[in-house]
Amino acid sequence: MGFMFNIDGGYLEGLCRGFKCGILKQSDYLNLVQCETLEDLKLHLQGTDYGQFLANEPSPLAVSVIDDKLREKLVIEFQHMRNHAVEPLSTFLDFITYSYMIDNIILLITGTLHQRPISELIPKCHPLGSFEQMEAIHVAATPAELYNAVLVDTPLAPFFVDCISEQDLDEMNIEIIRNTLYKAYLEAFYGFCKSLGGTTADVMCEILAFEADRRAIIITINSFGTELSKDDRQKLYPRCGRMFPDGLAALARADDYEQVKAVSEYYAEYAALFDGSGNNPGDKTLEDKFFEHEVKLNVYAFMQQFHFGVFYSYLKLKEQECRNIVWIAECVAQKHRAKIDNYIPIL
Amino acid sequence: MGSLFRSEEMTLCQLFLQSEAAYACVSELGELGLVQFRDLNPDVNAFQRKFVNEVRRCDEMERKLRYLEKEIKKDGIPMLDTGDSPEAPQPREMIDLEATFEKLENELREVNQNAEALKRNYLELTELKHILRKTQVFFDETAPDYQDMLVNRFSQLNPSFHSRPSKYDIRTLRVKFTKSQMADSHREEEQLNLLEDGPRGQQQQNLKLGFVAGVILRERLPAFERMLWRACRGNVFLRQAMIEAPLEDPSNGDNVYKSVFIIFFQGDQLKTRVKKICEGFRATLYPCPEAPADRREMAMGVMTRIEDLNTVLGQTQDHRHRVLVAAAKNLKNWFVKVRKIKAIYHTLNLFNLDVTQKCLIAECWVPVLDIETIQVALRRGTERSGSSVPPILNRMETFEDPPTYNRTNKFTHAFQALINAYGVASYREMNPAPYTIITFPFLFAVMFGDLGHGTIMALFGLWMVLKEKPLAAKKSDNEIWNIFFGGRYIIFLMGVFSMYTGFIYNDIFSKSLNIFGSGWHLSYNTSTVMENKALQLDPAYDAPRTYPIGMDPVWQVAPLNKIIFQNAYKMKISIIFGVIHMIFGVVVGLFNHRFFKNKRAIYCEFIPQMIFLIFLFFYMTLLMWIKWIRFSAQNPAPYSVHCAPSILITFINMVLFKTSPLINEECNEWMFWGQGVLQKFLVLSALACIPVMLLAKPLLIMQERKKALHQPILPYSTDGQDGENGGLNPQTQTAAAAAPAGGHGHEEQEEMSEIFIHQGIHTIEYVLGSVSHTASYLRLWALSLAHAQLAEVLWNMVLKMGLTMSGPMGGIGLWAIFGFWASLTVSILVLMEGLSAFLHTLRLHWVEFQSKFYAGQGYAFTPFAFEAILDGGGSTED
């Protein structure tokens, strides 16, 4: 199928693989953690694929500037690929951006709930998830209004249908909206990848299944000690992971962390993640373990050719790299070197 | 001048520089550009090096300069580029430079900030002006009681809107509005009905109709309108008008198109909502008085304020312009200075620090011939820095391969580049470039032989050579042009040589020149010529004398056998040139062996290779000469035309040990006496060379190793026996130690089997290569034939049509056809064919010629030179 794939996607896949080769290696990280100041960090990044991306920033550097520039570079690369894509890759790439749209919406609603001016919130939104009506989101006071006034024109509209029932926007409801949206989004994306078939389906479904399970587990763990009822909780689980349906049912009954762990015992990969994590100092948190597993899956995506998974994986890997750099930069800036090694290495 | 034939002799030097003098010395060396520094701390991170702070300061300065450059370019101020490069400033001047840039940047930023604020102000006023003007229209075009109608309409329609918000409603609403303007009677009635529904005055009090006016980006308008409709459930009324003139966005100076809108609504709740949406879509709202008189007054005020602002803006712009013009004068100069400082500190970062911290230690490759110059430069640097301790330059012994440095000038540079494109010569290897200067244009010309096309090419090359300086100063970014310009001397030479071969081929735009008068005369009478289509002249009677130089022009009028005649001739000269070229290549190899004192290679490789090539292929070229000289149309029987043997068949039979059958009774079997015996001897000795090439060298090496191995083993065996032979040990050990010092340090480690395989590959490559390479030179004939044929086709198919046209239209037709022919000649015959011949020539040099002697495993000498850094910096910047 390679020759058919290459008609439309060959150039972009090659481009994406080229970009992927620019991802920092372990040796780069070893050098980065040795940096004394952010200027050192900048100097070292100049020697990598990032090149002169900080050259026009006046010193002294701030971590936020680095963060912005890293993101800007990633966004430019992604937009470039998006602009060259044709169907069905363009839809695929659009699907990737929907998750950022969800994040942006939640960010804005939470912000307006806390009486923050919209102009202060907009710069915090992820540029990949920006859409035209985004800034007017604060006119909505209820989810129904949110849907009718703002979201109905966006691609997120079908995902939002389940959320309209909620009465008003408070912290809890926003959280529920976020998770419901995400659930609908993941299921739709999963279905879309399945419909594409071939290697894309193989690679993407595995990654998305993991994403779904991770969300289910995290939701469960975070829900302990809140007023979220078990029924409501179950409604938030994305139903496209490996844990569907038995694992999710078991998760829905869980009352504490140990029970969640017990559920994960049935799934070899997840059991290993739980075993390797801990809350003691020096141990890796469960979240970090999940990230590591995600990185692994994303790196595996590059082992196969002629599929769309590389675009998703590249974005995710690059995001992880940005997080790593920002983490190291924060540690350097705050002279807090004890935890500087807690970045997630990208194999 | 020895350096043209071989690369420059290099030496590794250690350089001790006093800390204070290091900067000035490196600066001098940078101007000189003859020293390649080695990185002495490759394990140290970029940010842990000694002078990283200075490098960083330079980065910062560059950033400021780039900012200035950007601003200057934005204003389109020409930057003064004198092309000279000022010396790298002293380190202490760096602070001055930094201060200057800092001041300039701050000043510029301040001016920009002011300008931006003013522009923002200006933009707001302009937008307000447009709002006042456009809303005037909105208000004017409605009847005075328009607002009342509006109020009523809202009061009536509201309930239905609340219950059923759909697009249909707003559409009908709009229709009604427009229709009411046209005073539609039916609608009027309906309105009246509506009006009667309640007491009018009361309604006006209850429902105070509010409005906001503002400006929005035009592309956002549709979404804005939709959002308004959805969020307010259709209870607002929006009018909009485009602002035709583009407005300038103050933050980035882009032109943007905007629209004025006015929204009518009722109630405070809707007002906040509308305002929120406006904010969300980044629409700017402006106060707009309701009364026409107020509006007019406000418009007047706005106009005067715009006038005032214009003057202020003009002054700000003038100030900015002055600052930038002043900066533009020095900008290039500053760039050069900062880049030089940065390069110096980068180089200093490669150095080691002495234990005492007093001096820096550098290691560098330098050409032996230039040590004096370098020392003078170092002394100058020391004097400039005012240091008392002179720098020390020590030559070091090393087993590392030095870099290859070929000194070139503008003429040889292009030829050297052709060679380096294949591979940089190993250190001190014979450099093929000087021979290429002649052979390259010549072999090209053999393929491109046409006096006319050659002239075009030579003139183009000559133009570039003569206009060298002004053309070089232009520094074009056009890659293709730069390739042509870089190879201007090659092009010129290729053109001149093509003119020569074209003259020999007697070929000018596929026609011939009859300069000396043909050597042939016609023995047929007119009627025979007219009646017969094909007549042949007999060279025995019709060619009393030969044409003095080149091809006889009579061949031009012999369409049937011209090609056959030329093919025989061109094929033969191709092989002759090829064999000579290859033999020359092998001979160049001899100089390599002699230079590297590789006697074994002379006996085991050079001599058998020579024998093989000469006995087989050079002998074949000799046969060609013999055939040319001995056989002639005028000669009697054994050496007449009919008896001339085919060289190719003869050669094949020679290798197969066959005798060729007699062509004719009166002909001889051989071309000369003893040919049969001689040929057998030649073939047998050539074949005998193959095993020599294959085995001699590895066997000799093996023998040598065995000898070397026996000696160190001895001590062990004797040690075990008794202490009697103990006295031998030191002696044998010194002998063993002396062996590797002989100069073949790492060669000893090579596996024996590997040597055999290598030698096998080389031999097979050479033997098979000799056959295929000889055949490969036939491309000289093939391309020459193709070129001549193409030129002829173009003449016959195109220009001939124009030449045969008659009447007054013929002139015009010829004019047009000539243009067509000329452009095709230049584009296809000169450019494309030229490129093709060029590539084939390149191949003949890289593969057929250089494979005979050239290793090309060296690495180029890249000295630390400001010139290269500035050039490279300039191109990457753009």
Tab-separated table of N, CA and C in Angstrom, chain B residues 138 521 553 579 826 859:
chain	number	residue	atom	x	y	z
B	138	PHE	N	-26.659	55.593	8.335
B	138	PHE	CA	-27.660	54.711	8.929
B	138	PHE	C	-28.837	55.504	9.463
B	521	HIS	N	38.922	17.743	-56.928
B	521	HIS	CA	38.301	18.400	-58.095
B	521	HIS	C	37.363	17.425	-58.788
B	553	PRO	N	36.508	20.850	-46.923
B	553	PRO	CA	35.117	21.325	-46.969
B	553	PRO	C	34.250	20.550	-47.949
B	579	VAL	N	43.623	6.649	-24.730
B	579	VAL	CA	44.737	5.817	-24.283
B	579	VAL	C	45.873	6.687	-23.761
B	826	VAL	N	21.257	28.734	-29.131
B	826	VAL	CA	21.863	29.064	-27.842
B	826	VAL	C	21.336	28.135	-26.755
B	859	TYR	N	41.381	15.369	3.818
B	859	TYR	CA	40.355	16.327	4.234
B	859	TYR	C	40.900	17.725	4.025
